[in-house]
Every structure is written in structure tokens, then in C-alpha cells.
């Protein structure tokens, strides 16, 4: 939902048709970049024109709508507002779809038909169905000009006979609702709706009102959290819609803001809702990991997934967008394995496309600190070390996984223990590079704890053997790594010759154990 695409694109459209100069959505003299209701509607309009005429009048609108990410320059709104607008649009669409169904039912194949056109909530040119297209250049009503306010007398109606208008009249109510938006908190962006003849249905008005109030409360609570706005810019409209649906379905109560913006993912904090349909309990606080759909960020991770046999068959057939979803899927499966083994890690709540919702490690919106950021007593440090040694073994033996990005950055300290996170890149040990990844993990862990003063900490080679159960005897790094690679090669050869992998490595001369 790019709000400025239309405005920005219009001047570039070249010698446009005559309507352009009069067009209320044409280049505005002000460069307000707030995402108003009118903007949302004008974007819809622009899209429709684009499709209809197949000319390039608004090329940027389409580009922005389908492009991967909204940049900082072209949006200046809060995603909650966005959500309210989406909510409104959805209400309107559902209502209109129902009207259409009723219309159809009543009309059947009768020669005389009735139309509910006037009861539609979506602005005629905001609709995406072509049958009710109205050439808006010909509408006499200027949507930006406010009508004289209509007042309803105390008795609740005006007019006579069939011209009677009650206070429940949809149009009158709608206009009043729009005017009442002025009562919302000043920071709440109501767009140009107040100045124009916008009719907000009670339903939509109430939703917006509710939103305005919670917005007020939220901003009072969190106004110092500046990072929110940047985070909200980091998700594209499709993601926002998915997030909005999670809130709308009651699965989540609110998405409060961003915890982390990484190269490949953005993590949000949310309060869990109480969706009635799920038999599983939603944790009171959730973390939402949104895998970025910017494709180039993921190129360098090909090697993890391409060679992971669990995804091998699918990899070649997939488009890049689907591969990104696979990262989320992979993280979900890996977390589930870890959960089953009893390793402290986030619990999976739900996976929706490239969005993974899990339990939040931390409290009251404050994420647990990473091991690299926390200062532990030497006693806790030692405890953490032995816990990690244990977890690495469990991960390898019970989950058949190698973390592959294990370091003090992906371990959180919470509740007096270490929690493992960030396992989208984790692989099985028999992955063509699985043992190399394990060795790297071991090096990170050893170095961290040796520097941290844990005298008992094994060195990386000892740790590698302790975790894998392999018995690589090389006493220097180069030879050690050569042996690791030899083992990996042996496995690959086996795959070539037998079409299947070893289920585990064995270096003590025993025949390898094979997967069934
Ligand atoms: P990446 O490093 O690939 O961007 P991570 O899964 O490591 O993604 O998440 C980034 C950061 O978000 C973490 O370092 C952590 O601070 C925070 N985070 C991620 N998942 C959770 C969670 N379940 N609970 C609390 N914080 C989390
Ligand atoms: Mn991480």
C-alpha cells in the first residue's frame, strides 16, 4: 500500500489526459506523505486504471505495490494505521460481496433486475470488480468538497413520506462518523476524510475509533521506542496484510514493535491473543520472525538449503519466493525437533508463508539478552557452558541437527539458563558441509567460554569430538579440518553410489549405519 506512489508518479506521466489537471489524486502541491484514506483509495484507483488501459500512466504504483520492500522515503505512517485501513477495506469488501450475493439471489434469471449499487460501501472506483465500474470523471460529486452538514432533529427523522431520512440513514450516519474522526487523538492520522464527503459506516467508524484509542495508549507507553517506525518500513504490504490477519483472527492481540532488524529477517514482539479455534494455547508474548522477501539477501544462504536433502527435491522446482518460505519452514521444523528434545528454545506457534510466530523469550516486551551482551558471574558462566555442551550433544544426537550459526549472538540468557534461537540454517550432520558447520560452531563456543574465563572449557577440537562422538585425533586445526572434509566426502560418495545418506558418521572403522 504505497501511499505516495500515485502522487509521485503523476507528474512523470507525461502529457496526460485532460482529467489529470483536475484530478483530485493528481500531483498535489503539498508533498504530504501520510497514508490517508484518500491515498488508499487513490492507489486502488490508479491500479484499476492501469489494468484497464494498460498504459503506463502510473507505473510506479504497480512497481511499489509489488516491489519487495517499502523504503524509508515513500512511507510515513504507522503500520497500525495501515492495519486499521486494511480492516476498513476488508469490512467494506465483505459487506459488498454479501450485497452482490443477495442481488444475484433476488434477481435470479428474471428479466427485471434490482440493484443494490447504492448500498455499497466501497467507493465505486475503489472496487476491484469491473462490473460496477463508474467512470469517475463523469461523477459530478467532488469527493473533496465537504457537504453542508446535515443535522437530524431531535425526533430522529426529517422529510416526509418516502423521502423520510432517519438518523439511522447510512449516508447521514456515515458523514457524521467521518466528522467525529476529528475527536481522535491529534497524532492519529485520519487523512483527508474529514474535508471530503466520506461516509464511514458505523462498523468502520467503530473499528477506527477503537484503533485510535489503542493507538493513543500504545504511543503513550512506547513513544520513546523510535525504532518502531523503521521496523514498520521494513515489511512489505503483503506481509503487513498477513500480520494484520493474525491480529484480526484473534491469534495475536497486538503487535507492539520491532525487536530486531537483521539482514535476512525482522523480528517483532506481539502479545498473544486467545483465538478460539486453536486448541493450542497462544503464549502471552510472541516473537514474530518475518523472513525478508528481498531475494538477494538470501543468495548467500543457498548452500545451506540446496544441499539439505530434506529440501533437495523441492529446491530445484521452486521460485525464489518459495525458497524464502522454506527458510521459515525449516526454522519451524528445527525448533520443533529441539522442543521435542527438551532443549530450551522458542516454541512454534504458527507458520504463515514467510512468517514464523513463536513464543517470546523475555518478558514485558524486553527480549532476553544475548549471551554476548550479558555479564554473568563466573558461576553462571560455567553453568552456561555445561548447559551448552549438553544442548549441542542433544541437538546432534536427538535432533540430528547442527545449529550452523551457533555463537553468543544466537544464545539468549533467560530464567537462569541459555536458550537457543535462530535455527533456520540448521542442517543435519550428514549435510555435505554439516561437519564443517559443526566445527565452526564449536570454535565459536570454545572461544567465547575460554575468553569468558571458564577454565574447564574444551578446545574446539575436543568439543567437536564430544558433540559428534567422532574420534578425530588430529592435534592441529589444519589436519583436523582435513579429516572432517574427508568424512564429508566419504558420505557424499556414499550418496552417489547408493542414492542415500549415512544416518550417522562413524570414524572408528565400524560399518556406517544407514537410513532406512
Ligand atoms: P537473525 O539473526 O537471522 O536476524 P534471529 O532469529 O537471530 O534472526 O533473531 C534476531 C534477534 O531477534 C535475536 O538476536 C533476538 O534478540 C531476537 N529474537 C528472535 N527470536 C526471539 C524470541 N523467540 N524471543 C525473543 N527474542 C527473539
Ligand atoms: Mn541471529
Coordinates of C-alpha atoms and ligand atoms in Angstrom, one line a residue:
X1 CA 0.0 0.0 0.0
X2 CA 2.3 2.6 -1.1
X3 CA 0.8 5.9 -0.2
X4 CA 2.8 8.3 -2.3
X5 CA 3.3 6.2 -5.4
X6 CA 0.4 7.9 -7.0
X7 CA 1.3 11.4 -6.2
X8 CA 4.9 10.8 -7.1
X9 CA 4.1 9.1 -10.4
X10 CA 1.6 11.5 -11.7
X11 CA 3.9 14.3 -12.8
X12 CA 6.0 11.8 -14.7
X13 CA 3.1 10.5 -16.6
X14 CA 3.9 13.0 -19.4
X15 CA 1.2 14.8 -21.3
X16 CA -1.6 13.2 -19.5
X17 CA -5.3 13.3 -20.4
X18 CA -7.3 16.4 -19.6
X19 CA -8.6 15.0 -16.4
X20 CA -5.3 14.9 -14.9
X21 CA -5.2 18.6 -14.1
X22 CA -8.5 18.3 -12.4
X23 CA -7.8 15.0 -10.9
X24 CA -8.1 15.2 -7.1
X25 CA -5.5 12.5 -7.0
X26 CA -3.1 14.2 -9.3
X27 CA 0.1 15.7 -8.2
X28 CA -0.8 17.5 -5.0
X29 CA 1.0 20.7 -4.4
X30 CA 1.7 19.6 -0.9
X31 CA 4.1 16.8 -0.5
X32 CA 2.3 15.3 2.4
X33 CA 3.3 11.6 2.6
X34 CA 0.9 10.5 5.2
X35 CA -1.1 7.4 4.2
X36 CA -4.6 8.7 4.3
X37 CA -7.8 7.0 3.5
X38 CA -7.9 9.0 0.3
X39 CA -4.5 7.8 -0.6
X40 CA -5.5 4.2 -0.1
X41 CA -8.4 4.8 -2.4
X42 CA -6.5 6.7 -4.9
X43 CA -4.0 3.8 -5.1
X44 CA -6.8 1.5 -5.8
X45 CA -8.0 3.7 -8.5
X46 CA -4.6 4.0 -10.0
X47 CA -4.2 0.3 -10.1
X48 CA -7.5 -0.1 -11.8
X49 CA -6.8 2.4 -14.4
X50 CA -3.5 0.8 -15.0
X51 CA -5.1 -2.6 -15.6
X52 CA -7.9 -1.2 -17.7
X53 CA -6.0 1.0 -20.0
X54 CA -2.7 -0.9 -19.9
X55 CA -0.9 2.4 -20.3
X56 CA 1.9 3.5 -18.2
X57 CA 0.2 6.3 -16.5
X58 CA 1.1 5.2 -13.0
X59 CA 3.9 2.7 -13.5
X60 CA 5.4 3.4 -10.1
X61 CA 2.3 2.5 -8.3
X62 CA 2.4 -1.0 -9.5
X63 CA 6.1 -1.3 -9.0
X64 CA 5.8 -0.1 -5.5
X65 CA 2.9 -2.4 -4.8
X66 CA 4.6 -5.5 -6.0
X67 CA 8.1 -4.5 -5.2
X68 CA 9.8 -6.2 -2.3
X69 CA 10.2 -3.5 0.3
X70 CA 8.9 -0.2 1.2
X71 CA 11.8 2.2 1.6
X72 CA 12.1 4.8 4.3
X73 CA 11.3 7.6 1.8
X74 CA 8.0 6.6 0.5
X75 CA 6.0 5.8 3.5
X76 CA 5.4 7.8 6.6
X77 CA 2.7 6.0 8.6
X78 CA 2.4 3.6 11.3
X79 CA 1.7 0.1 10.4
X80 CA -1.2 0.1 12.9
X81 CA -2.8 2.7 10.9
X82 CA -2.2 0.6 7.9
X83 CA -3.9 -2.3 9.7
X84 CA -6.9 -0.1 10.5
X85 CA -7.2 0.8 6.9
X86 CA -6.9 -2.8 5.8
X87 CA -9.6 -3.6 8.4
X88 CA -11.8 -1.0 6.9
X89 CA -11.3 -2.2 3.4
X90 CA -12.0 -5.7 4.4
X91 CA -15.2 -4.8 6.1
X92 CA -16.3 -2.9 3.1
X93 CA -15.4 -5.7 0.7
X94 CA -17.1 -8.4 2.7
X95 CA -20.2 -6.3 3.0
X96 CA -20.3 -5.6 -0.7
X97 CA -19.6 -9.2 -1.6
X98 CA -22.6 -10.1 0.5
X99 CA -24.7 -7.5 -1.2
X100 CA -23.7 -8.9 -4.6
X101 CA -24.7 -12.4 -3.5
X102 CA -28.1 -11.1 -2.3
X103 CA -28.6 -9.2 -5.5
X104 CA -27.9 -12.3 -7.5
X105 CA -30.1 -14.4 -5.4
X106 CA -33.0 -12.0 -5.8
X107 CA -32.6 -11.4 -9.4
X108 CA -32.0 -14.9 -10.5
X109 CA -32.7 -15.0 -14.2
X110 CA -35.5 -12.6 -14.1
X111 CA -35.7 -10.0 -16.9
X112 CA -36.2 -7.2 -14.4
X113 CA -33.4 -6.9 -12.0
X114 CA -32.8 -4.8 -9.0
X115 CA -29.5 -3.3 -7.9
X116 CA -28.0 -2.7 -4.5
X117 CA -25.4 -0.4 -6.1
X118 CA -26.3 2.4 -3.8
X119 CA -25.8 0.4 -0.7
X120 CA -22.2 -0.5 -1.5
X121 CA -19.7 0.7 0.9
X122 CA -16.7 0.6 -1.3
X123 CA -16.3 3.7 -3.3
X124 CA -17.4 2.8 -6.8
X125 CA -13.9 3.4 -8.2
X126 CA -12.3 1.7 -5.3
X127 CA -13.8 -1.6 -6.2
X128 CA -11.8 -4.2 -7.9
X129 CA -14.6 -5.8 -9.9
X130 CA -15.2 -4.4 -13.3
X131 CA -18.9 -4.8 -13.5
X132 CA -19.5 -1.9 -11.2
X133 CA -17.0 0.5 -12.7
X134 CA -18.1 4.0 -12.8
X135 CA -16.3 6.5 -15.0
X136 CA -15.4 8.7 -12.1
X137 CA -14.6 11.6 -14.4
X138 CA -18.3 11.9 -15.0
X139 CA -19.3 11.8 -11.4
X140 CA -20.5 15.3 -10.6
X141 CA -19.7 14.9 -7.0
X142 CA -16.4 16.2 -5.9
X143 CA -15.2 13.9 -3.2
X144 CA -13.0 16.6 -1.7
X145 CA -15.7 19.1 -1.2
X146 CA -17.4 18.8 2.1
X147 CA -21.2 18.9 2.0
X148 CA -23.1 21.2 4.3
X149 CA -23.5 19.2 7.5
X150 CA -26.9 17.6 7.7
X151 CA -28.5 17.8 11.0
X152 CA -31.1 15.4 12.3
X153 CA -33.7 17.0 14.5
X154 CA -34.5 15.5 17.9
X155 CA -37.4 13.5 16.7
X156 CA -34.8 11.4 14.8
X157 CA -36.0 11.9 11.2
X158 CA -36.5 14.6 8.6
X159 CA -38.6 14.7 5.4
X160 CA -42.0 13.2 4.6
X161 CA -43.4 10.0 3.2
X162 CA -40.9 8.1 1.1
X163 CA -38.3 10.9 1.3
X164 CA -38.0 10.4 5.0
X165 CA -34.5 10.3 6.3
X166 CA -33.9 8.9 9.8
X167 CA -30.9 9.3 12.0
X168 CA -30.0 5.8 11.0
X169 CA -29.7 6.7 7.4
X170 CA -26.5 5.3 6.2
X171 CA -25.3 8.4 4.3
X172 CA -26.1 10.7 7.2
X173 CA -24.5 8.4 9.7
X174 CA -21.5 7.9 7.5
X175 CA -20.9 11.6 7.2
X176 CA -21.3 12.1 10.9
X177 CA -18.9 9.4 11.6
X178 CA -16.4 11.0 9.4
X179 CA -16.7 14.3 11.2
X180 CA -16.4 12.5 14.5
X181 CA -12.9 11.3 13.5
X182 CA -11.8 14.8 14.5
X183 CA -12.2 13.8 18.1
X184 CA -9.5 11.2 17.8
X185 CA -6.1 11.9 19.3
X186 CA -4.2 14.6 17.3
X187 CA -1.4 12.1 16.3
X188 CA -3.9 9.8 14.8
X189 CA -3.8 10.3 11.1
X190 CA -7.3 10.5 9.7
X191 CA -6.2 11.7 6.3
X192 CA -8.3 13.9 4.2
X193 CA -11.5 12.1 5.2
X194 CA -12.8 15.0 7.3
X195 CA -12.7 17.5 4.5
X196 CA -14.4 15.3 1.9
X197 CA -17.7 13.7 1.7
X198 CA -16.6 10.4 3.0
X199 CA -19.2 8.2 4.6
X200 CA -17.9 5.9 7.2
X201 CA -20.2 3.1 8.2
X202 CA -20.7 2.7 11.9
X203 CA -18.9 -0.6 11.7
X204 CA -15.8 1.0 10.2
X205 CA -16.0 4.1 12.4
X206 CA -16.1 1.9 15.5
X207 CA -13.1 -0.1 14.3
X208 CA -11.2 3.1 13.6
X209 CA -12.3 4.6 16.9
X210 CA -11.1 1.5 18.8
X211 CA -7.9 1.7 16.9
X212 CA -7.4 5.4 17.7
X213 CA -7.8 4.7 21.4
X214 CA -5.4 1.8 21.4
X215 CA -3.0 3.9 19.3
X216 CA -3.2 6.6 21.9
X217 CA -2.5 4.2 24.8
X218 CA 0.2 2.5 22.8
X219 CA 2.1 5.6 21.9
X220 CA 1.9 6.9 25.4
X221 CA 3.5 3.7 26.5
X222 CA 6.1 3.4 23.8
X223 CA 6.8 6.8 22.4
X224 CA 10.5 6.5 23.2
X225 CA 10.8 3.5 21.1
X226 CA 11.9 5.2 18.0
X227 CA 13.0 2.0 16.2
X228 CA 9.4 1.1 15.6
X229 CA 8.9 3.3 12.7
X230 CA 12.0 1.9 11.0
X231 CA 10.8 -1.6 11.6
X232 CA 7.4 -0.9 10.1
X233 CA 9.0 0.3 7.0
X234 CA 10.8 -2.9 6.7
X235 CA 7.9 -5.1 5.9
X236 CA 6.0 -5.1 2.6
X237 CA 2.3 -4.7 2.2
X238 CA 1.7 -8.4 1.8
X239 CA 3.5 -9.1 5.0
X240 CA 1.5 -6.4 6.7
X241 CA -1.7 -7.9 5.5
X242 CA -0.7 -11.3 6.8
X243 CA 0.3 -9.8 10.2
X244 CA -3.0 -7.9 10.2
X245 CA -4.9 -11.1 9.6
X246 CA -3.2 -12.7 12.6
X247 CA -4.4 -9.8 14.8
X248 CA -7.8 -9.8 13.2
X249 CA -8.2 -13.6 13.8
X250 CA -7.6 -13.1 17.4
X251 CA -4.5 -15.2 17.4
X252 CA -2.4 -12.1 18.3
X253 CA -3.7 -9.3 20.4
X254 CA -1.3 -6.6 19.3
X255 CA 2.0 -6.4 17.5
X256 CA 3.9 -3.9 19.6
X257 CA 7.0 -3.3 17.7
X258 CA 10.3 -4.5 16.3
X259 CA 12.9 -6.3 18.3
X260 CA 15.5 -6.8 15.7
X261 CA 16.1 -5.9 12.1
X262 CA 18.6 -8.2 10.5
X263 CA 19.8 -8.8 7.1
X264 CA 17.5 -11.7 6.5
X265 CA 14.7 -11.2 8.9
X266 CA 12.8 -8.8 11.0
X267 CA 11.6 -9.8 14.4
X268 CA 8.6 -8.3 16.1
X269 CA 7.2 -8.6 19.5
X270 CA 3.5 -9.3 19.9
X271 CA 1.0 -10.0 22.7
X272 CA -0.7 -13.3 22.2
X273 CA -4.4 -13.3 21.7
X274 CA -6.9 -16.0 22.5
X275 CA -8.1 -17.4 19.3
X276 CA -11.0 -19.8 20.0
X277 CA -10.3 -22.1 17.1
X278 CA -6.9 -23.3 18.1
X279 CA -6.7 -26.0 20.7
X280 CA -3.2 -24.9 21.4
X281 CA -2.6 -22.1 23.8
X282 CA -1.0 -19.0 22.4
X283 CA 1.8 -17.8 24.6
X284 CA 1.2 -14.5 26.3
X285 CA 4.1 -12.9 24.5
X286 CA 5.2 -13.9 21.0
X287 CA 8.1 -13.2 18.7
X288 CA 7.2 -12.9 15.0
X289 CA 10.1 -13.6 12.7
X290 CA 9.5 -12.3 9.2
X291 CA 11.9 -13.6 6.7
X292 CA 12.7 -10.9 4.3
X293 CA 11.4 -11.4 0.9
X294 CA 14.2 -9.4 -0.6
X295 CA 15.7 -12.1 -2.7
X296 CA 19.3 -11.0 -2.9
X297 CA 19.7 -11.2 0.8
X298 CA 19.3 -14.9 0.6
X299 CA 21.5 -15.8 -2.2
X300 CA 24.5 -16.5 0.0
X301 CA 22.4 -19.0 2.0
X302 CA 21.8 -21.3 -0.9
X303 CA 24.4 -23.7 0.2
X304 CA 22.6 -24.5 3.4
X305 CA 19.3 -25.4 1.9
X306 CA 20.3 -26.6 -1.5
X307 CA 22.3 -29.4 -0.1
X308 CA 19.9 -30.3 2.7
X309 CA 18.4 -33.5 1.4
X310 CA 15.1 -32.7 3.2
X311 CA 14.6 -29.9 0.8
X312 CA 16.5 -31.2 -2.1
X313 CA 13.7 -32.4 -4.3
X314 CA 11.8 -29.2 -3.8
X315 CA 14.6 -26.8 -4.3
X316 CA 15.0 -27.1 -8.0
X317 CA 11.3 -26.7 -8.7
X318 CA 10.8 -23.6 -6.6
X319 CA 10.8 -20.0 -7.3
X320 CA 12.9 -17.7 -5.0
X321 CA 9.8 -16.5 -3.1
X322 CA 9.0 -20.1 -2.2
X323 CA 12.6 -20.7 -1.1
X324 CA 12.3 -17.9 1.4
X325 CA 9.2 -19.6 2.8
X326 CA 11.3 -22.7 3.1
X327 CA 13.6 -20.9 5.5
X328 CA 10.7 -20.2 7.7
X329 CA 9.5 -23.7 7.3
X330 CA 13.0 -25.0 8.1
X331 CA 13.2 -22.9 11.3
X332 CA 9.8 -24.3 12.3
X333 CA 10.8 -27.9 11.8
X334 CA 14.1 -27.4 13.6
X335 CA 12.5 -25.7 16.5
X336 CA 10.0 -28.5 16.8
X337 CA 12.7 -31.1 16.9
X338 CA 14.5 -29.1 19.6
X339 CA 11.4 -28.6 21.6
X340 CA 10.8 -32.4 21.5
X341 CA 14.2 -33.0 22.8
X342 CA 13.7 -30.6 25.7
X343 CA 16.2 -28.0 24.5
X344 CA 15.3 -24.5 25.8
X345 CA 14.2 -22.7 22.6
X346 CA 11.2 -20.7 21.3
X347 CA 8.1 -22.8 20.9
X348 CA 6.5 -22.6 17.5
X349 CA 3.0 -21.1 17.5
X350 CA 2.3 -20.9 13.8
X351 CA 3.9 -20.6 10.4
X352 CA 2.2 -18.5 7.7
X353 CA 4.2 -18.3 4.5
X354 CA 7.4 -16.5 5.3
X355 CA 6.2 -15.5 8.8
X356 CA 7.0 -17.6 11.8
X357 CA 5.3 -16.9 15.1
X358 CA 6.9 -18.4 18.2
X359 CA 7.0 -17.9 21.9
X360 CA 8.9 -14.8 23.1
X361 CA 12.0 -15.4 25.2
X362 CA 12.0 -12.5 27.5
X363 CA 9.4 -10.5 29.4
X364 CA 7.2 -7.4 29.1
X365 CA 8.4 -6.7 25.6
X366 CA 12.0 -6.9 26.7
X367 CA 13.8 -9.7 24.9
X368 CA 16.2 -11.8 26.8
X369 CA 19.8 -10.5 26.3
X370 CA 22.1 -12.3 24.0
X371 CA 24.9 -14.1 25.7
X372 CA 27.3 -11.6 24.2
X373 CA 25.5 -8.7 25.9
X374 CA 25.0 -10.2 29.4
X375 CA 27.6 -10.2 32.2
X376 CA 27.4 -13.4 34.0
X377 CA 29.0 -14.3 37.3
X378 CA 31.8 -16.9 36.9
X379 CA 29.4 -19.5 38.4
X380 CA 26.7 -18.7 35.8
X381 CA 29.3 -18.7 33.1
X382 CA 30.4 -22.1 34.0
X383 CA 26.8 -23.3 34.3
X384 CA 26.0 -21.8 30.9
X385 CA 29.0 -23.6 29.4
X386 CA 28.0 -27.0 30.6
X387 CA 24.4 -26.4 29.5
X388 CA 25.6 -25.5 26.0
X389 CA 27.8 -28.6 25.8
X390 CA 24.7 -30.6 26.8
X391 CA 22.5 -28.9 24.3
X392 CA 25.0 -29.3 21.5
X393 CA 25.1 -33.0 22.1
X394 CA 21.3 -33.3 22.3
X395 CA 21.0 -31.3 19.2
X396 CA 23.3 -33.6 17.4
X397 CA 22.1 -36.9 18.8
X398 CA 18.5 -36.4 19.5
X399 CA 17.5 -33.8 16.9
X400 CA 20.0 -34.9 14.3
X401 CA 20.9 -31.3 13.8
X402 CA 23.9 -29.0 13.7
X403 CA 23.0 -25.4 14.6
X404 CA 25.3 -24.0 11.9
X405 CA 25.2 -20.4 13.3
X406 CA 25.9 -21.1 16.9
X407 CA 27.6 -18.2 18.8
X408 CA 27.0 -15.8 21.6
X409 CA 24.7 -13.9 19.2
X410 CA 22.2 -16.7 18.9
X411 CA 22.0 -17.7 22.5
X412 CA 19.8 -15.9 24.9
X413 CA 20.1 -15.8 28.7
X414 CA 16.7 -16.1 30.3
X415 CA 15.4 -17.6 33.5
X416 CA 18.9 -18.6 34.6
X417 CA 19.6 -20.6 31.5
X418 CA 20.7 -20.5 27.9
X419 CA 18.1 -20.6 25.1
X420 CA 19.0 -21.4 21.5
X421 CA 17.4 -19.4 18.8
X422 CA 17.9 -18.7 15.1
X423 CA 17.9 -22.2 13.6
X424 CA 16.6 -21.6 10.1
X425 CA 20.0 -22.5 8.7
X426 CA 20.5 -25.6 10.9
X427 CA 21.2 -28.8 9.0
X428 CA 21.5 -32.4 9.6
X429 CA 25.1 -33.7 10.4
X430 CA 25.2 -35.6 7.1
X431 CA 24.6 -32.4 5.1
X432 CA 27.6 -32.1 2.7
X433 CA 29.0 -29.4 4.9
X434 CA 27.4 -30.4 8.2
X435 CA 30.6 -31.3 10.0
X436 CA 32.3 -28.1 8.9
X437 CA 29.4 -26.1 10.3
X438 CA 29.7 -28.1 13.5
X439 CA 33.3 -27.3 13.7
X440 CA 32.7 -23.7 13.2
X441 CA 30.0 -23.7 16.0
X442 CA 32.5 -25.5 18.3
X443 CA 35.1 -22.9 17.6
X444 CA 32.7 -20.0 18.5
X445 CA 31.6 -21.7 21.7
X446 CA 35.1 -22.6 22.8
X447 CA 36.5 -19.2 22.2
X448 CA 33.6 -17.5 23.9
X449 CA 33.9 -19.5 27.0
X450 CA 37.7 -19.6 27.1
X451 CA 37.8 -15.8 26.8
X452 CA 35.0 -15.7 29.4
X453 CA 37.2 -17.4 31.9
X454 CA 35.7 -20.9 32.0
X455 CA 38.9 -22.9 32.7
X456 CA 37.1 -26.2 32.1
X457 CA 36.0 -25.2 28.6
X458 CA 37.2 -27.8 26.0
X459 CA 39.0 -26.5 23.0
X460 CA 37.2 -26.6 19.7
X461 CA 38.6 -30.0 18.6
X462 CA 37.7 -31.6 21.9
X463 CA 34.3 -30.0 21.8
X464 CA 33.7 -31.3 18.3
X465 CA 34.5 -34.8 19.3
X466 CA 32.5 -34.6 22.4
X467 CA 29.4 -33.4 20.5
X468 CA 29.7 -35.6 17.4
X469 CA 31.0 -38.7 19.1
X470 CA 33.6 -38.9 16.4
X471 CA 37.2 -39.5 17.3
X472 CA 39.3 -37.3 15.2
X473 CA 42.7 -37.4 16.6
X474 CA 44.5 -34.7 14.6
X475 CA 46.2 -32.3 17.1
X476 CA 46.2 -29.3 14.9
X477 CA 43.4 -27.4 13.2
X478 CA 44.6 -27.9 9.6
X479 CA 44.7 -31.7 9.9
X480 CA 41.5 -31.8 11.9
X481 CA 39.7 -29.9 9.2
X482 CA 41.1 -32.1 6.5
X483 CA 39.7 -35.1 8.4
X484 CA 36.4 -33.5 8.6
X485 CA 36.3 -32.9 4.9
X486 CA 37.4 -36.4 4.2
X487 CA 34.4 -37.7 6.3
X488 CA 32.1 -35.4 4.4
X489 CA 33.5 -36.6 1.1
X490 CA 33.0 -40.2 2.1
X491 CA 29.4 -39.5 2.9
X492 CA 28.9 -37.8 -0.5
X493 CA 30.5 -40.7 -2.3
X494 CA 28.1 -43.0 -0.5
X495 CA 25.2 -40.9 -1.6
X496 CA 26.5 -41.1 -5.2
X497 CA 26.8 -44.8 -5.1
X498 CA 23.9 -45.8 -3.0
X499 CA 21.5 -43.0 -3.5
X500 CA 21.1 -42.5 0.2
X501 CA 23.0 -41.0 3.0
X502 CA 24.6 -42.4 6.1
X503 CA 22.4 -41.7 9.0
X504 CA 25.4 -41.1 11.2
X505 CA 29.1 -40.8 10.8
X506 CA 31.4 -43.3 12.3
X507 CA 35.2 -42.9 12.3
X508 CA 36.2 -46.0 14.3
X509 CA 36.0 -48.5 11.5
X510 CA 32.6 -49.8 12.2
X511 CA 30.3 -50.1 9.2
X512 CA 28.2 -47.0 8.9
X513 CA 24.6 -47.1 10.0
X514 CA 22.3 -46.4 7.1
X515 CA 19.0 -44.6 7.0
X516 CA 16.0 -46.8 6.2
Ligands
LIG1 P1 18.6 -13.2 12.5 O1 19.8 -13.3 13.4 O2 18.7 -14.2 11.4 O3 18.2 -11.9 12.1 P2 17.3 -14.3 14.9 O4 16.3 -15.4 14.9 O5 18.6 -14.5 15.5 O6 17.4 -13.8 13.4 O7 16.6 -13.1 15.6 C1 17.1 -11.8 15.7 C2 17.0 -11.3 17.1 O8 15.7 -11.2 17.5 C3 17.7 -12.2 18.1 O9 19.0 -11.9 18.3 C4 16.9 -11.9 19.4 O10 17.4 -10.7 20.0 C5 15.5 -11.6 18.8 N1 14.7 -12.8 18.9 C6 14.5 -13.7 17.9 N2 13.6 -14.6 18.3 C7 13.2 -14.3 19.6 C8 12.4 -14.9 20.5 N3 11.7 -16.0 20.3 N4 12.2 -14.3 21.7 C9 12.9 -13.2 22.0 N5 13.7 -12.6 21.1 C10 13.9 -13.1 19.9
LIG2 MN1 20.6 -14.4 14.9

